[in-house]
XYZ file of C-alpha atoms in Angstrom:
174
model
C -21.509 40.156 19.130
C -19.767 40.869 22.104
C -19.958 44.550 22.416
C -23.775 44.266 21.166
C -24.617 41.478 24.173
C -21.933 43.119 27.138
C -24.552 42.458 29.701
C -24.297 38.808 29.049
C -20.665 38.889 30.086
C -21.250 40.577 33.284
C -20.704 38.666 36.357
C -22.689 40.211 39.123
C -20.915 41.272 42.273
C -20.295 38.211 44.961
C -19.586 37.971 48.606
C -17.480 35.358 50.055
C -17.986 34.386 53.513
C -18.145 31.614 56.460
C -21.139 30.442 58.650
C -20.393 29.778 62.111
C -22.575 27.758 63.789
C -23.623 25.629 66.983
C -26.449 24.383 68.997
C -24.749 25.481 72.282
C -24.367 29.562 72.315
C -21.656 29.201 75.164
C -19.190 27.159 72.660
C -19.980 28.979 70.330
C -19.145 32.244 72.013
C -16.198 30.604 73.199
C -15.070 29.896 69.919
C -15.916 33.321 68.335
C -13.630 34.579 71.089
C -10.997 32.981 69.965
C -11.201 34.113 66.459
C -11.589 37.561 67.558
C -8.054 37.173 69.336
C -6.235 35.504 66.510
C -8.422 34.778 63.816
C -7.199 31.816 62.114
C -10.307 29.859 60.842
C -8.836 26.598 61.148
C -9.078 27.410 64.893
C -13.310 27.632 64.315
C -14.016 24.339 64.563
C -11.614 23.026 67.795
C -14.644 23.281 70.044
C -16.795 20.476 69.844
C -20.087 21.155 68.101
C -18.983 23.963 65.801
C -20.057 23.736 62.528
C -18.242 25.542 59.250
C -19.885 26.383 56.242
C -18.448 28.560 53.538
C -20.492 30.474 51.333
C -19.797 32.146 47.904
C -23.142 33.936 47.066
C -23.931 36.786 44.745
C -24.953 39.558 46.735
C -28.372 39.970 45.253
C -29.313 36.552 46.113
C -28.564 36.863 49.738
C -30.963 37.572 52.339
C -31.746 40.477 53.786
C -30.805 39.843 57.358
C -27.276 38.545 55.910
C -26.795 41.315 54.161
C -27.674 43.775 56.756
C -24.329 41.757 59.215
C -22.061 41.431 56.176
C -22.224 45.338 54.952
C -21.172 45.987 58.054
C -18.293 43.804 58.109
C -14.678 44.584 56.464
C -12.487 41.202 55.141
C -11.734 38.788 58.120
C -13.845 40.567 60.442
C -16.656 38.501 62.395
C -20.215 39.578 63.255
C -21.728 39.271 66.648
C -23.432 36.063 67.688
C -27.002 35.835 66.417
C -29.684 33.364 67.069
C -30.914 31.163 64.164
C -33.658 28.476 63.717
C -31.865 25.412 65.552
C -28.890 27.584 67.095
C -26.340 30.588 66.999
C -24.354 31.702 64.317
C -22.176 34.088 63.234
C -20.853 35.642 59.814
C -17.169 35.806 58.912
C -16.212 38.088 55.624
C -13.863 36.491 53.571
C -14.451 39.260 51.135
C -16.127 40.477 48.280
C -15.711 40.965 44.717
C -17.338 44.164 42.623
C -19.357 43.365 39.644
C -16.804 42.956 36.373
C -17.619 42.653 32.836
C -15.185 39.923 31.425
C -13.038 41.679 28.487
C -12.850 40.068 24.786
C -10.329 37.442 25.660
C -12.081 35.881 28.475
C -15.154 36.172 27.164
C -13.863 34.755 23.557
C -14.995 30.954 24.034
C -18.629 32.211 25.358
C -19.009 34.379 22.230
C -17.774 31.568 19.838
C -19.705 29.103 21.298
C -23.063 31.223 20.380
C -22.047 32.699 17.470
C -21.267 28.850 16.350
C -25.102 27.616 17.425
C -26.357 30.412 15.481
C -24.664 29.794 12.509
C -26.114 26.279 12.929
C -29.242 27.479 14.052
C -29.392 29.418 10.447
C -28.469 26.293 8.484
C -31.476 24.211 10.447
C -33.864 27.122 9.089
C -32.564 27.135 5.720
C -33.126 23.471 5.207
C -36.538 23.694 7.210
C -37.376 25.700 4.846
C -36.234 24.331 1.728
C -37.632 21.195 2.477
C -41.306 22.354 3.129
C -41.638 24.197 0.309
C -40.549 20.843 -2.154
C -42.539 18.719 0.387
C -45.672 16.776 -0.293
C -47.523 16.584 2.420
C -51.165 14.071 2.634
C -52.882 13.971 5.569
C -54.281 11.130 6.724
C -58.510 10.685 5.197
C -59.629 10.386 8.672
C -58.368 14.067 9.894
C -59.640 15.193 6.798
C -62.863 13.844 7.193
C -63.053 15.578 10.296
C -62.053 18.333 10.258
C -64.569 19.087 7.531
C -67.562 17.767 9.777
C -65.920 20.260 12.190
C -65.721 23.125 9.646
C -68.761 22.748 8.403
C -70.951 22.822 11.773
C -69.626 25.591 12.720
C -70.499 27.449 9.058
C -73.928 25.886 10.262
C -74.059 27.780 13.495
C -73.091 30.937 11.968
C -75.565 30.929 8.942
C -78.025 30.219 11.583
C -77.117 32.835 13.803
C -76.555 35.528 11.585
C -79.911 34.623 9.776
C -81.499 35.193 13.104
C -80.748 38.626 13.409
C -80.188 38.508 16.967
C -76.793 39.642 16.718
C -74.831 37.371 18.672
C -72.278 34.844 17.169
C -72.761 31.335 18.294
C -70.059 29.174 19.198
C -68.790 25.843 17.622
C -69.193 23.105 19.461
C -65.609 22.181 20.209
């Protein structure tokens, strides 16, 4: 199963990184100063203001402007200030991690955890199965009952139709 289904135990590539942000683009430039001289990030949110988000994304599901700053940045590097809808911001790369395939032994519980629901998947089909074809099934007199009236109007509206000669089929009422 595994070696048939490998793309299922592929973990696309992912970017780690923080968001920077502030109202006031003085503090924050103030503050992205600072990390450019010694960047320690618990120093990014001394200045009152500063907000700190951090962000662990898969690449494809960033957007493009992000992408665009963080390609350009290495690990622990910062991006220039950049406006943003209520604010600046900037980008800090924590890093990033390729796309892996997990190996046999990671991916062991995944794969017995499937192959386990469709064993039992099986079983539910098999006794589906079994059981409809012993089963005696009635339907209750008042579908039948109308679904014959339905049947048989339409078998009415054919006949007529095709005695006609026009050549078009009519349509049942329903």
């Amino acid at each position: 199963y595994y070696n048939d289904n490998l793309e299922k135990f592929s973990l696309p590539a992912r970017v780690h990184f923080l968001v920077v942000d502030s109202n006031d683009k003085g503090t924050l430039a103030r503050t992205l100063a600072s990390y450019t001289k010694e960047p320690k990030t618990e120093m990014l949110v001394k200045e009152k203001g500063v907000r700190l988000r951090e962000v662990r994304m898969r690449e494809d599901r960033i957007s493009p402007e992000l992408s665009q700053e963080l390609v350009k940045l290495t690990a622990g590097q910062a991006s220039p200030l950049r406006p943003e809808q209520e604010g600046w911001q900037f980008l800090i790369l924590v890093g990033r991690q390729p796309k892996t395939v997990l190996t046999q032994a990671q991916a062991y519980a995944l794969v017995e955890k499937e192959l386990v629901e469709q064993k039992l998947e099986m079983a539910f089909d098999l006794w589906v199965n079994k059981k409809i074809k012993s089963a005696e099934i009635e339907i209750a007199p008042p579908l039948v009952e109308a679904w014959v009236k339905q049947t048989n109007q339409a078998n009415q509206i054919n006949r007529a139709s095709n005695m006609s000669g026009d050549g078009h089929n009519a349509t049942a009422p329903y």
